[in-house]
């Protein structure tokens, strides 16, 4: 029996075509992330920290209140400013300082979306469910806003997502995974210290894998010790940075400038968490701005229950405990709205990383009307959050103005034009790819385009009116986005995840190494200054452990909110005492 072999390699180019088509919406999405990027909440403070990092000079901080050490008192975390400084360092000479800082946020946004794609695919095993959850995550959670509006939340989301990748790839016994766990945890400590609870599970998982490898003789103990050091040493360096900054700001390495109070009032009161307010208040309540978190939470609970015999419940329990601690801490902080220049409950922004994988699994596992049961509320929640998103930074003290503003946005024709274009592109392009039959071939291109259209819509921050250009441009991109999304859905499973760890390690590792070097320079210069005898500079109007202008402004904001009279009275009494106790300098 003879076998006939074709002389033409018919399949040689087949894998490259979907990859090429997938590159169209992905590269366009990256370009839109950059074109619509801006600095987010508290950015003036972070830029001042970046000036201090680049100049090794604490007096670049523009506060007019001196700390007990005689240094400028600053409330914002230094880690965000140092990451911004790295972006400015790499773009010096061709971007302005502000855009250089934005470049750092843009780099972390790319890491965040790549890590999320890996997490979602690992959970669902479906490119369609992955693309769908990327789209609903962009619109229905904080992920879209804070990968365009760069602040501490942007870096927190990226770092927690990367730590999630480490956890799901915990059985990968190599030094890259260990190093990624270490440097991501270290940066997370300096950016948002309390979020380090999310690093417990991935770091412990990597350490256990390394220990088991050494016990089974797969790796010498000395090499296993070096791998373990990659997990342990970087976070310790991050902790030392926080202790140093705390000492500069408050006089004690164990006291954060965010923690203050008196006998009646405490800024962080763990005995009085207010869960109802952080979830349901119209002023940046989590579920008021992003009801999708409730749907994703229910889907995640469903996924865990149905997979309880397949999952390693030790890690599920650790992640659940970290989430509970995070929510408790956020509910215990008195200033739940976290300023006016924000979008929803930004303190809980990383919950999207935790909950979306469960939603992806559920969407893929369900069939027929059961899937519609989940897709319908996802669609409604995204539409609600989209209407809030296009209003940009919003502050509603009661539900009346919130509902009126939402009604006005939902009646805009341009909003529905873009959504209709996205849906049409999804249906048309799904005809072009049959490799994954059924709804994923429709959802994948729809997700790619929905993400593109929303990213394009945020260009309104650049003074492009929403009623001009956005809907038409969305239609123009619809076909390309749809075809590319269908190509993405047909890629082999390994292509979505194989390079996430080394790529993320490259970006985050560079940020960690340079920010650590910058801090060492600043620490040396600052300690040398403190060792010398100096009178308090004339620029300071007060000396305190409390940033007086900020607490006074927060009191003014608090007084605009109906209710909370007892807490307001306690806070006002504290503010009055803090102002009177501050060493006011005579001019």
Short mmCIF file of C-alpha atoms in Angstrom, two decimals, residues 74 100 102 171 229 252 274 276 361 379 410 492 529 560 587:
data_model
loop_
_atom_site.label_atom_id
_atom_site.label_comp_id
_atom_site.label_asym_id
_atom_site.label_seq_id
_atom_site.Cartn_x
_atom_site.Cartn_y
_atom_site.Cartn_z
CA UNK A 74 3.28 63.52 52.29
CA UNK A 100 6.74 60.00 30.82
CA UNK A 102 1.89 57.97 31.78
CA UNK A 171 3.51 23.92 39.67
CA UNK A 229 15.50 33.85 48.21
CA UNK A 252 7.78 55.93 63.76
CA UNK A 274 -19.09 50.15 57.44
CA UNK A 276 -23.10 48.93 53.72
CA UNK A 361 -15.53 29.47 34.07
CA UNK A 379 -24.93 42.93 29.72
CA UNK A 410 -28.33 56.30 28.03
CA UNK A 492 -4.10 27.34 20.13
CA UNK A 529 20.50 65.50 55.87
CA UNK A 560 -21.53 67.76 51.89
CA UNK A 587 5.58 84.63 59.65
#
